[in-house]
Amino acid sequence: MIVIGGGLAGLAAGVALAESGWRVRLFEQRPFLGGRATSYVLPDGEHVDNCQHVTLGCCTNLDDFYRRVGAAGKIKFFDRLLFLDPQGREGEMQAGFLPAPFHMTGSFAAFAPLTLLDKLSIARAMLDILRTQGQTADLREEGGISMLEWLRRRGQTKRAIERFWRVVLVSALDEELDRTDARFGVDVFWKAFLSNSTGYRMGVPAVPLANLYDGCKSEIERRGGEVTLRAPVRGLKMESGELTGIRFDEGREETADAYVFAVPHTALSELLPESVKQSDPSLANLDKIKVAPITGVHFWFDRVVMREPFVTLLETNTQWIFNKTALYADSNGAGKPAAAGQYLQLVISASYELLQKSRQEIIDLCLTEVRQALPAAREAQLVKATVIKEAAATFSPEPGVDRWRPKQQTSIPRLFLAGDWTATGWPATMEGAVRSGYLAAEALLRAEGTPSNFLQPDLAPDGFIAMWLGKTT
Ligand SMILES: Cc1cc2nc3c(=O)[nH]c(=O)nc-3n(C[C@H](O)[C@H](O)[C@H](O)COP(=O)(O)OP(=O)(O)OC[C@H]3O[C@@H](n4cnc5c(N)ncnc54)[C@H](O)[C@@H]3O)c2cc1C
């Protein structure tokens, strides 16, 4: 069988099918694997991630995938999330000794950037999520409602929205609250923060992202398959409504028993002939799925300016600062920590306002914010900087978007789909991409009459939630 696209979705499908005994041939257009979640080497020799990527404890399929390909040990997990407001007040989120859903109560009560009134309004909304296990009735309204609307209906204070809900959700979902389907937002809080005490733990790669995929190629090849890079697929060969092959440059064609297209929805829309879109209505609306941007800013300072592994800034353009030097410290990754200096990576999700700004404007803006947040950076020299704008970083989780997301099995025989944008129920994340790959592999095996399961269950509820739901952990 053939997989087109070597991002997480294609790799997850490819590895799962190879393990099921299929000879997998994977074609990727770029010279490296990992798609949007990858890294590369700059002309000056620095290894940079396309953008910092993080996972959470509740991402059970990504965790499973990393284990399968021998990358699990390259992810460092952190229990403490640190927040910093413009007045220099710190707040943290960390599980204490109380069982779920009260595990965050201690750190939340002490969270300095919020007032008691803000906290009471947040607690009320959390109770609503708890009571309904993340299924509040208004999430089922026709066409979906926005997260901002959901919060307004629950009387959230302005500061609670800006300093709590927006901070968590814009990073997790890459979209502004008024353009986010509340279903995704509520799900984040139910799965990561309420239903168990470990779902919020943040996993950060301790190596440049491309190093996470070393095991994928060997896993596919070990089982008789092959991975071909620099191999852009240019079209589908259709005969009498059936997919009979794929086309490459210079008239080359490849055929297989089945095909998994694991490319972004925008790329698939261009590849699919109009006749295919018309014959399967689920493929006719790909162009309705919008995209959202993320900007990554890389700073190299001449000295150490930050001790924490990462910090979240409140009410600034810069949302996260990652201390790459510390994160790479004891890995064999090619992160090349500077001798005495420090490498930081900043992340700005839903960065619509930065798209029109020049590289220098973005550097100046972020440098001012970093110097405001980290006093040690005020004296430090910025040695060099890089800005990576990803205009189409993720699909936009806007209200009602799920109706445009096709399933992994299409009505065209032998044509299967994978990608974070396919119907997984999850937003555009690495977890969503791996889920889609596993679902595509399951659909293919089902169609072949040899069903198998790859999809992992959600993290089991624990603490009082487990007792309440009558489940044991
Ligand atoms: C800046 C940024 C930051 C992000 N941060 C996070 C984060 O912190 N946590 C998180 O969980 N997620 C994050 N994401 C989202 C995450 O990266 C994606 O959801 C996930 O990687 C998507 O995987 P995919 O396999 O579905 O798609 P892709 O990674 O886009 O893979 C598709 C692959 O198909 C290839 N391809 C396209 N056309 C062809 C063709 N014609 N022939 C052959 N190959 C082709 C592409 O080159 C690519 O390798 C971020 C994304 C970006 C861009």
Short mmCIF file of C-alpha atoms and ligand atoms in Angstrom, two decimals:
data_model
loop_
_atom_site.label_atom_id
_atom_site.label_comp_id
_atom_site.label_asym_id
_atom_site.label_seq_id
_atom_site.Cartn_x
_atom_site.Cartn_y
_atom_site.Cartn_z
CA MET A 1 0.00 0.00 0.00
CA ILE A 2 1.04 3.60 -0.50
CA VAL A 3 1.03 6.50 1.98
CA ILE A 4 1.34 10.00 0.57
CA GLY A 5 2.72 12.48 3.11
CA GLY A 6 5.30 11.96 5.83
CA GLY A 7 3.78 14.11 8.58
CA LEU A 8 2.56 12.55 11.82
CA ALA A 9 -0.68 11.33 10.21
CA GLY A 10 1.09 9.53 7.36
CA LEU A 11 3.79 8.16 9.65
CA ALA A 12 1.22 6.87 12.17
CA ALA A 13 -0.78 5.16 9.40
CA GLY A 14 2.40 3.82 7.78
CA VAL A 15 3.88 2.40 10.98
CA ALA A 16 0.55 0.85 12.06
CA LEU A 17 0.03 -0.80 8.67
CA ALA A 18 3.64 -1.99 8.47
CA GLU A 19 3.17 -3.61 11.88
CA SER A 20 0.05 -5.31 10.49
CA GLY A 21 2.09 -6.99 7.80
CA TRP A 22 1.53 -4.60 4.91
CA ARG A 23 4.38 -3.54 2.66
CA VAL A 24 4.19 0.24 3.05
CA ARG A 25 5.65 2.65 0.53
CA LEU A 26 5.59 6.21 1.85
CA PHE A 27 6.19 9.22 -0.42
CA GLU A 28 7.02 12.61 1.06
CA GLN A 29 7.60 15.69 -1.03
CA ARG A 30 10.12 17.33 1.28
CA PRO A 31 13.67 16.13 2.09
CA PHE A 32 12.68 15.29 5.69
CA LEU A 33 9.88 13.67 7.68
CA GLY A 34 7.56 15.22 10.27
CA GLY A 35 5.51 17.64 8.13
CA ARG A 36 4.53 20.66 10.20
CA ALA A 37 5.96 19.12 13.38
CA THR A 38 9.56 19.02 12.25
CA SER A 39 12.91 20.82 12.46
CA TYR A 40 15.66 21.71 10.06
CA VAL A 41 19.14 23.19 9.97
CA LEU A 42 19.65 26.88 9.23
CA PRO A 43 22.53 27.93 6.95
CA ASP A 44 24.56 28.86 10.06
CA GLY A 45 24.22 25.32 11.42
CA GLU A 46 21.55 25.95 14.08
CA HIS A 47 18.87 23.26 14.39
CA VAL A 48 15.50 24.99 14.72
CA ASP A 49 12.04 23.53 15.12
CA ASN A 50 9.52 24.72 12.57
CA CYS A 51 7.96 25.88 15.81
CA GLN A 52 8.07 24.63 19.37
CA HIS A 53 5.61 21.75 19.74
CA VAL A 54 4.23 20.49 23.01
CA THR A 55 2.01 17.57 23.96
CA LEU A 56 -0.18 16.99 27.01
CA GLY A 57 -0.68 14.01 29.27
CA CYS A 58 -4.14 13.47 27.73
CA CYS A 59 -2.65 12.88 24.25
CA THR A 60 -2.72 9.10 24.53
CA ASN A 61 -2.33 8.27 20.83
CA LEU A 62 0.70 10.49 20.31
CA ASP A 63 2.20 8.85 23.38
CA ASP A 64 1.49 5.42 21.90
CA PHE A 65 3.03 6.45 18.57
CA TYR A 66 6.22 7.77 20.23
CA ARG A 67 6.52 4.43 22.04
CA ARG A 68 6.08 2.44 18.83
CA VAL A 69 8.90 4.35 17.10
CA GLY A 70 11.22 4.53 20.10
CA ALA A 71 10.84 8.29 20.66
CA ALA A 72 9.01 8.29 24.01
CA GLY A 73 12.25 8.83 25.93
CA LYS A 74 12.90 12.03 23.97
CA ILE A 75 9.92 13.85 25.55
CA LYS A 76 10.35 15.56 28.93
CA PHE A 77 7.18 15.94 31.00
CA PHE A 78 6.60 18.86 33.36
CA ASP A 79 4.03 19.12 36.18
CA ARG A 80 4.29 22.85 36.74
CA LEU A 81 2.98 25.51 34.35
CA LEU A 82 4.23 29.00 35.19
CA PHE A 83 2.40 32.22 34.24
CA LEU A 84 3.72 35.77 34.40
CA ASP A 85 1.59 38.91 34.14
CA PRO A 86 2.80 42.36 32.96
CA GLN A 87 3.09 43.49 36.58
CA GLY A 88 5.55 40.67 37.22
CA ARG A 89 3.08 38.64 39.30
CA GLU A 90 3.51 34.89 39.01
CA GLY A 91 0.86 32.23 38.98
CA GLU A 92 1.25 28.51 38.58
CA MET A 93 -0.85 25.51 37.75
CA GLN A 94 0.29 22.35 39.38
CA ALA A 95 -1.47 19.31 40.77
CA GLY A 96 -1.43 19.17 44.55
CA PHE A 97 -2.32 16.33 46.90
CA LEU A 98 -6.10 16.52 46.35
CA PRO A 99 -7.65 14.02 43.93
CA ALA A 100 -9.25 15.07 40.61
CA PRO A 101 -11.15 17.28 40.01
CA PHE A 102 -9.72 19.23 42.96
CA HIS A 103 -6.03 18.58 42.18
CA MET A 104 -5.47 22.18 40.96
CA THR A 105 -7.40 23.86 43.76
CA GLY A 106 -4.33 24.89 45.73
CA SER A 107 -2.43 26.51 42.89
CA PHE A 108 -5.62 28.06 41.48
CA ALA A 109 -6.51 29.64 44.83
CA ALA A 110 -3.02 31.16 45.01
CA PHE A 111 -2.97 32.29 41.36
CA ALA A 112 -1.93 35.94 41.78
CA PRO A 113 -2.81 37.30 38.31
CA LEU A 114 -6.54 36.66 39.02
CA THR A 115 -8.82 38.22 41.66
CA LEU A 116 -11.26 36.31 43.85
CA LEU A 117 -14.13 37.45 41.62
CA ASP A 118 -12.36 36.10 38.52
CA LYS A 119 -11.71 32.81 40.26
CA LEU A 120 -15.31 32.42 41.39
CA SER A 121 -16.56 32.97 37.86
CA ILE A 122 -14.07 30.41 36.52
CA ALA A 123 -15.04 27.92 39.23
CA ARG A 124 -18.71 28.26 38.24
CA ALA A 125 -17.95 27.49 34.60
CA MET A 126 -15.75 24.55 35.63
CA LEU A 127 -18.61 23.15 37.70
CA ASP A 128 -20.79 23.27 34.62
CA ILE A 129 -18.19 21.30 32.65
CA LEU A 130 -17.86 18.80 35.49
CA ARG A 131 -21.56 18.30 35.96
CA THR A 132 -22.03 17.52 32.27
CA GLN A 133 -18.71 15.72 31.73
CA GLY A 134 -17.83 18.30 29.12
CA GLN A 135 -21.19 18.03 27.30
CA THR A 136 -23.07 21.22 28.25
CA ALA A 137 -26.38 21.41 26.38
CA ASP A 138 -25.50 24.56 24.41
CA LEU A 139 -22.60 22.76 22.69
CA ARG A 140 -25.21 20.92 20.67
CA GLU A 141 -26.80 24.05 19.23
CA GLU A 142 -27.14 24.01 15.46
CA GLY A 143 -23.90 25.19 13.80
CA GLY A 144 -22.07 25.29 17.15
CA ILE A 145 -21.44 28.30 19.39
CA SER A 146 -18.18 30.15 19.87
CA MET A 147 -16.11 29.74 23.01
CA LEU A 148 -16.49 33.45 23.72
CA GLU A 149 -20.27 33.10 23.60
CA TRP A 150 -20.09 30.05 25.89
CA LEU A 151 -18.03 32.07 28.39
CA ARG A 152 -20.35 35.08 28.21
CA ARG A 153 -23.33 32.86 28.95
CA ARG A 154 -21.51 31.82 32.10
CA GLY A 155 -20.81 35.37 33.24
CA GLN A 156 -17.04 35.22 33.04
CA THR A 157 -15.20 38.39 34.06
CA LYS A 158 -13.11 40.21 31.45
CA ARG A 159 -9.93 39.36 33.31
CA ALA A 160 -10.90 35.70 33.68
CA ILE A 161 -11.37 35.55 29.91
CA GLU A 162 -8.11 37.36 29.10
CA ARG A 163 -5.86 35.84 31.75
CA PHE A 164 -7.22 32.34 31.97
CA TRP A 165 -9.49 31.03 29.23
CA ARG A 166 -7.82 32.87 26.37
CA VAL A 167 -4.32 32.01 27.55
CA VAL A 168 -4.98 28.28 27.70
CA LEU A 169 -7.23 27.98 24.67
CA VAL A 170 -5.52 30.18 22.08
CA SER A 171 -2.35 28.15 22.65
CA ALA A 172 -4.14 24.81 22.63
CA LEU A 173 -6.42 25.51 19.67
CA ASP A 174 -4.61 28.20 17.66
CA GLU A 175 -7.63 30.43 17.30
CA GLU A 176 -9.27 33.43 18.97
CA LEU A 177 -12.14 32.63 21.34
CA ASP A 178 -14.79 34.24 19.11
CA ARG A 179 -13.70 31.96 16.23
CA THR A 180 -13.39 28.74 18.24
CA ASP A 181 -16.14 26.17 18.50
CA ALA A 182 -16.89 25.92 22.22
CA ARG A 183 -16.96 22.14 21.86
CA PHE A 184 -13.18 22.09 21.41
CA GLY A 185 -12.57 24.56 24.22
CA VAL A 186 -14.70 22.72 26.77
CA ASP A 187 -13.10 19.43 25.75
CA VAL A 188 -9.64 20.80 26.55
CA PHE A 189 -10.70 21.56 30.11
CA TRP A 190 -12.56 18.30 30.62
CA LYS A 191 -9.79 16.07 29.24
CA ALA A 192 -6.68 17.95 30.35
CA PHE A 193 -7.67 19.68 33.58
CA LEU A 194 -10.73 18.11 35.20
CA SER A 195 -11.31 14.43 34.50
CA ASN A 196 -7.93 13.30 35.84
CA SER A 197 -4.89 14.69 37.58
CA THR A 198 -2.24 14.03 34.91
CA GLY A 199 -3.93 15.10 31.66
CA TYR A 200 -2.49 18.64 31.93
CA ARG A 201 1.15 17.53 32.27
CA MET A 202 3.10 19.18 29.48
CA GLY A 203 5.46 17.12 27.33
CA VAL A 204 8.21 19.02 25.56
CA PRO A 205 10.64 17.38 23.13
CA ALA A 206 14.21 17.31 24.44
CA VAL A 207 15.57 17.05 20.88
CA PRO A 208 14.96 18.94 17.64
CA LEU A 209 11.61 17.68 16.32
CA ALA A 210 12.99 15.84 13.28
CA ASN A 211 14.94 13.54 15.64
CA LEU A 212 11.64 12.12 16.89
CA TYR A 213 11.04 10.37 13.58
CA ASP A 214 14.33 8.47 13.26
CA GLY A 215 12.52 5.25 14.19
CA CYS A 216 9.68 5.63 11.66
CA LYS A 217 11.71 5.03 8.53
CA SER A 218 13.49 2.04 10.06
CA GLU A 219 10.21 0.58 11.38
CA ILE A 220 8.66 0.73 7.89
CA GLU A 221 11.81 -0.51 6.15
CA ARG A 222 12.42 -3.31 8.66
CA ARG A 223 9.08 -4.75 7.56
CA GLY A 224 9.91 -4.64 3.86
CA GLY A 225 8.55 -1.18 3.06
CA GLU A 226 10.26 1.98 1.89
CA VAL A 227 10.24 5.71 2.59
CA THR A 228 11.00 7.98 -0.35
CA LEU A 229 11.76 11.65 0.26
CA ARG A 230 11.67 14.47 -2.32
CA ALA A 231 8.81 12.63 -4.03
CA PRO A 232 5.87 15.00 -4.57
CA VAL A 233 2.71 13.29 -5.80
CA ARG A 234 1.21 15.33 -8.64
CA GLY A 235 -2.10 13.62 -9.26
CA LEU A 236 -4.42 10.65 -8.99
CA LYS A 237 -4.96 8.19 -11.80
CA MET A 238 -8.68 7.45 -11.99
CA GLU A 239 -10.19 4.81 -14.27
CA SER A 240 -13.98 4.29 -14.38
CA GLY A 241 -14.36 6.04 -11.03
CA GLU A 242 -11.68 3.88 -9.40
CA LEU A 243 -8.33 5.00 -8.08
CA THR A 244 -5.74 2.95 -9.94
CA GLY A 245 -2.51 4.81 -9.29
CA ILE A 246 -0.72 8.02 -8.40
CA ARG A 247 1.35 10.22 -10.66
CA PHE A 248 4.72 11.80 -10.03
CA ASP A 249 6.89 14.16 -12.09
CA GLU A 250 8.13 13.07 -15.50
CA GLY A 251 5.16 10.80 -16.10
CA ARG A 252 6.17 8.27 -13.42
CA GLU A 253 3.32 6.30 -11.86
CA GLU A 254 3.00 3.98 -8.90
CA THR A 255 0.21 1.55 -8.13
CA ALA A 256 -0.87 -0.22 -4.96
CA ASP A 257 -3.74 -2.14 -3.38
CA ALA A 258 -4.69 0.88 -1.28
CA TYR A 259 -3.70 4.53 -0.85
CA VAL A 260 -3.69 6.73 2.25
CA PHE A 261 -3.51 10.42 1.38
CA ALA A 262 -2.04 12.09 4.47
CA VAL A 263 -1.48 15.57 3.06
CA PRO A 264 -2.98 18.86 4.32
CA HIS A 265 -6.59 19.47 3.21
CA THR A 266 -5.50 22.35 1.00
CA ALA A 267 -3.05 20.06 -0.84
CA LEU A 268 -5.63 17.28 -1.17
CA SER A 269 -8.18 19.68 -2.59
CA GLU A 270 -5.73 20.58 -5.34
CA LEU A 271 -4.85 16.96 -6.07
CA LEU A 272 -8.39 15.56 -6.23
CA PRO A 273 -10.04 15.62 -9.65
CA GLU A 274 -13.41 17.39 -9.75
CA SER A 275 -15.11 14.08 -10.59
CA VAL A 276 -13.93 12.57 -7.30
CA LYS A 277 -15.16 15.57 -5.30
CA GLN A 278 -18.53 15.24 -6.97
CA SER A 279 -18.84 11.51 -6.46
CA ASP A 280 -18.12 11.71 -2.71
CA PRO A 281 -19.92 14.67 -1.07
CA SER A 282 -17.64 14.46 1.98
CA LEU A 283 -14.78 15.59 -0.28
CA ALA A 284 -16.64 18.51 -1.82
CA ASN A 285 -16.21 20.92 1.10
CA LEU A 286 -12.49 20.83 1.82
CA ASP A 287 -12.17 24.45 0.74
CA LYS A 288 -14.56 25.47 3.52
CA ILE A 289 -12.04 24.44 6.17
CA LYS A 290 -10.14 27.65 7.00
CA VAL A 291 -6.58 27.90 8.32
CA ALA A 292 -5.00 29.80 11.23
CA PRO A 293 -1.42 31.08 11.68
CA ILE A 294 1.29 30.53 14.30
CA THR A 295 4.51 32.55 14.52
CA GLY A 296 7.69 31.24 16.12
CA VAL A 297 10.44 33.64 17.13
CA HIS A 298 13.92 32.33 17.92
CA PHE A 299 16.30 34.41 20.06
CA TRP A 300 19.92 33.64 20.87
CA PHE A 301 21.27 35.73 23.78
CA ASP A 302 24.90 36.11 24.80
CA ARG A 303 24.16 34.98 28.35
CA VAL A 304 21.64 33.11 30.45
CA VAL A 305 18.46 35.19 30.84
CA MET A 306 15.97 32.59 32.07
CA ARG A 307 16.09 29.65 34.50
CA GLU A 308 12.63 28.11 34.02
CA PRO A 309 12.16 25.53 31.22
CA PHE A 310 9.24 27.57 29.90
CA VAL A 311 6.92 30.36 30.95
CA THR A 312 3.55 31.70 29.75
CA LEU A 313 3.16 35.46 29.43
CA LEU A 314 -0.21 37.09 30.08
CA GLU A 315 -1.62 39.97 28.00
CA THR A 316 1.33 40.25 25.63
CA ASN A 317 1.80 39.27 21.99
CA THR A 318 4.33 36.68 23.09
CA GLN A 319 2.40 33.79 24.61
CA TRP A 320 5.12 31.29 25.52
CA ILE A 321 8.86 31.46 26.03
CA PHE A 322 10.68 28.12 25.86
CA ASN A 323 14.18 27.79 27.21
CA LYS A 324 15.59 25.60 24.44
CA THR A 325 19.06 25.51 25.97
CA ALA A 326 17.68 23.94 29.15
CA LEU A 327 15.30 21.63 27.29
CA TYR A 328 18.09 20.24 25.11
CA ALA A 329 20.58 20.19 28.00
CA ASP A 330 21.02 16.51 28.65
CA SER A 331 20.01 15.10 25.31
CA ASN A 332 22.20 13.98 22.49
CA GLY A 333 20.11 16.15 20.21
CA ALA A 334 21.84 18.49 17.86
CA GLY A 335 20.44 21.46 19.76
CA LYS A 336 23.98 22.75 20.12
CA PRO A 337 23.55 24.80 23.28
CA ALA A 338 25.64 27.94 22.98
CA ALA A 339 28.72 27.89 25.22
CA ALA A 340 27.69 30.67 27.58
CA GLY A 341 24.57 32.06 25.91
CA GLN A 342 20.98 30.96 25.79
CA TYR A 343 18.59 29.98 23.04
CA LEU A 344 14.90 30.87 23.60
CA GLN A 345 11.93 30.10 21.40
CA LEU A 346 8.77 32.21 21.58
CA VAL A 347 5.37 31.10 20.32
CA ILE A 348 2.48 33.27 19.22
CA SER A 349 -0.63 31.31 18.22
CA ALA A 350 -3.47 32.78 16.13
CA SER A 351 -0.87 35.37 15.10
CA TYR A 352 -3.07 37.09 12.50
CA GLU A 353 -1.76 40.52 13.44
CA LEU A 354 1.84 39.53 12.82
CA LEU A 355 1.29 38.21 9.31
CA GLN A 356 1.67 41.67 7.78
CA LYS A 357 4.55 42.74 10.01
CA SER A 358 8.17 42.56 8.85
CA ARG A 359 10.69 40.22 10.44
CA GLN A 360 12.40 43.17 12.17
CA GLU A 361 9.12 44.56 13.52
CA ILE A 362 8.29 41.17 15.04
CA ILE A 363 11.77 40.85 16.55
CA ASP A 364 11.56 44.34 18.09
CA LEU A 365 8.08 43.71 19.47
CA CYS A 366 8.98 40.37 21.04
CA LEU A 367 12.35 41.53 22.33
CA THR A 368 10.66 44.35 24.23
CA GLU A 369 8.22 41.86 25.78
CA VAL A 370 10.97 39.37 26.66
CA ARG A 371 13.00 42.13 28.33
CA GLN A 372 9.91 43.22 30.25
CA ALA A 373 9.24 39.67 31.45
CA LEU A 374 12.83 38.53 32.09
CA PRO A 375 14.89 41.19 33.87
CA ALA A 376 18.17 39.40 33.06
CA ALA A 377 17.47 39.89 29.34
CA ARG A 378 17.60 43.69 29.72
CA GLU A 379 21.38 43.70 29.99
CA ALA A 380 21.92 40.80 27.58
CA GLN A 381 22.88 41.17 23.93
CA LEU A 382 20.66 39.55 21.34
CA VAL A 383 23.22 37.69 19.23
CA LYS A 384 20.85 36.61 16.47
CA ALA A 385 17.16 36.03 15.81
CA THR A 386 14.92 34.15 13.40
CA VAL A 387 11.22 34.48 12.72
CA ILE A 388 9.17 31.63 11.23
CA LYS A 389 5.65 32.58 10.18
CA GLU A 390 3.34 29.67 9.42
CA ALA A 391 0.28 31.22 7.81
CA ALA A 392 -1.51 27.86 7.55
CA ALA A 393 -0.29 26.27 10.77
CA THR A 394 -3.53 24.52 11.65
CA PHE A 395 -7.09 24.32 10.46
CA SER A 396 -9.24 26.89 12.22
CA PRO A 397 -11.52 25.21 14.83
CA GLU A 398 -14.35 27.62 14.04
CA PRO A 399 -17.91 26.85 15.11
CA GLY A 400 -19.38 24.06 13.03
CA VAL A 401 -16.11 23.10 11.30
CA ASP A 402 -16.65 19.41 12.06
CA ARG A 403 -19.33 19.19 9.39
CA TRP A 404 -16.65 19.78 6.70
CA ARG A 405 -14.17 17.20 8.02
CA PRO A 406 -14.37 13.94 6.05
CA LYS A 407 -13.96 10.49 7.57
CA GLN A 408 -10.79 8.50 6.86
CA GLN A 409 -12.69 6.02 4.69
CA THR A 410 -14.05 7.54 1.48
CA SER A 411 -16.62 6.10 -0.88
CA ILE A 412 -13.90 5.72 -3.53
CA PRO A 413 -12.53 2.17 -3.28
CA ARG A 414 -8.89 2.05 -2.11
CA LEU A 415 -8.81 5.78 -1.27
CA PHE A 416 -8.27 6.54 2.44
CA LEU A 417 -7.52 9.85 4.14
CA ALA A 418 -5.46 10.91 7.13
CA GLY A 419 -4.50 14.29 8.50
CA ASP A 420 -5.27 16.40 11.57
CA TRP A 421 -8.13 17.99 9.58
CA THR A 422 -10.03 14.71 8.98
CA ALA A 423 -12.87 13.68 11.32
CA THR A 424 -11.18 12.78 14.58
CA GLY A 425 -13.17 14.92 17.00
CA TRP A 426 -9.87 16.54 17.96
CA PRO A 427 -8.52 19.95 16.99
CA ALA A 428 -5.42 20.36 14.80
CA THR A 429 -2.78 18.82 17.02
CA MET A 430 -0.14 16.13 16.83
CA GLU A 431 -2.57 13.93 18.80
CA GLY A 432 -5.27 14.60 16.21
CA ALA A 433 -2.86 13.76 13.38
CA VAL A 434 -1.83 10.44 14.94
CA ARG A 435 -5.46 9.58 15.68
CA SER A 436 -6.31 10.20 12.03
CA GLY A 437 -3.44 7.95 10.92
CA TYR A 438 -4.58 5.15 13.21
CA LEU A 439 -8.20 5.60 12.07
CA ALA A 440 -7.10 5.43 8.41
CA ALA A 441 -5.15 2.22 9.11
CA GLU A 442 -8.17 0.75 10.90
CA ALA A 443 -10.49 1.71 8.00
CA LEU A 444 -8.14 0.15 5.46
CA LEU A 445 -7.84 -3.10 7.40
CA ARG A 446 -11.60 -3.22 7.89
CA ALA A 447 -12.12 -2.80 4.16
CA GLU A 448 -9.68 -5.65 3.56
CA GLY A 449 -11.57 -7.90 5.95
CA THR A 450 -8.74 -8.02 8.51
CA PRO A 451 -9.92 -5.56 11.18
CA SER A 452 -7.50 -4.39 13.82
CA ASN A 453 -7.48 -1.67 16.48
CA PHE A 454 -4.85 1.01 16.89
CA LEU A 455 -6.78 3.86 18.47
CA GLN A 456 -5.94 4.24 22.15
CA PRO A 457 -8.59 5.05 24.76
CA ASP A 458 -8.65 8.49 26.39
CA LEU A 459 -6.82 8.90 29.65
CA ALA A 460 -8.90 7.16 32.32
CA PRO A 461 -10.66 9.46 34.81
CA ASP A 462 -9.12 9.31 38.26
CA GLY A 463 -9.75 10.57 41.80
CA PHE A 464 -13.32 11.52 42.68
CA ILE A 465 -14.23 11.63 38.98
CA ALA A 466 -13.46 7.92 38.65
CA MET A 467 -15.58 7.21 41.74
CA TRP A 468 -18.37 9.43 40.48
CA LEU A 469 -18.39 7.75 37.08
CA GLY A 470 -18.09 4.34 38.71
CA LYS A 471 -14.78 3.62 37.03
CA THR A 472 -11.59 2.28 38.51
CA THR A 473 -8.25 3.60 37.33
C1 LIG B 1 3.85 26.50 13.93
C2 LIG B 1 3.09 25.30 14.43
C3 LIG B 1 3.03 25.03 15.80
C4 LIG B 1 2.29 23.93 16.25
N1 LIG B 1 2.30 23.62 17.58
C5 LIG B 1 1.71 22.48 17.99
C6 LIG B 1 1.83 22.03 19.34
O1 LIG B 1 2.50 22.65 20.17
N2 LIG B 1 1.21 20.87 19.69
C7 LIG B 1 0.50 20.14 18.80
O2 LIG B 1 -0.03 19.08 19.18
N3 LIG B 1 0.36 20.52 17.51
C8 LIG B 1 0.96 21.67 17.09
N4 LIG B 1 0.85 22.04 15.78
C9 LIG B 1 -0.01 21.26 14.89
C10 LIG B 1 0.70 20.00 14.39
O3 LIG B 1 1.96 20.32 13.87
C11 LIG B 1 -0.14 19.39 13.28
O4 LIG B 1 -1.46 19.21 13.74
C12 LIG B 1 0.37 18.04 12.82
O5 LIG B 1 1.77 18.03 12.70
C13 LIG B 1 -0.28 17.72 11.47
O6 LIG B 1 0.21 16.51 10.97
P1 LIG B 1 -0.34 15.96 9.58
O7 LIG B 1 0.41 14.71 9.30
O8 LIG B 1 -1.81 15.90 9.65
O9 LIG B 1 0.00 17.08 8.50
P2 LIG B 1 1.41 17.61 8.00
O10 LIG B 1 2.36 17.66 9.14
O11 LIG B 1 1.16 18.87 7.28
O12 LIG B 1 1.92 16.50 7.00
C14 LIG B 1 1.55 16.45 5.66
C15 LIG B 1 2.76 16.00 4.86
O13 LIG B 1 2.36 15.81 3.51
C16 LIG B 1 3.40 16.28 2.68
N5 LIG B 1 2.83 16.53 1.36
C17 LIG B 1 1.97 17.52 1.00
N6 LIG B 1 1.65 17.41 -0.30
C18 LIG B 1 2.32 16.34 -0.77
C19 LIG B 1 2.39 15.72 -2.04
N7 LIG B 1 1.70 16.19 -3.09
N8 LIG B 1 3.18 14.63 -2.19
C20 LIG B 1 3.89 14.14 -1.14
N9 LIG B 1 3.86 14.69 0.09
C21 LIG B 1 3.07 15.77 0.27
C22 LIG B 1 3.91 17.51 3.40
O14 LIG B 1 5.20 17.88 2.96
C23 LIG B 1 3.88 17.04 4.85
O15 LIG B 1 5.09 16.43 5.24
C24 LIG B 1 1.58 23.13 15.32
C25 LIG B 1 1.66 23.40 13.96
C26 LIG B 1 2.42 24.46 13.52
C27 LIG B 1 2.54 24.69 12.04
#
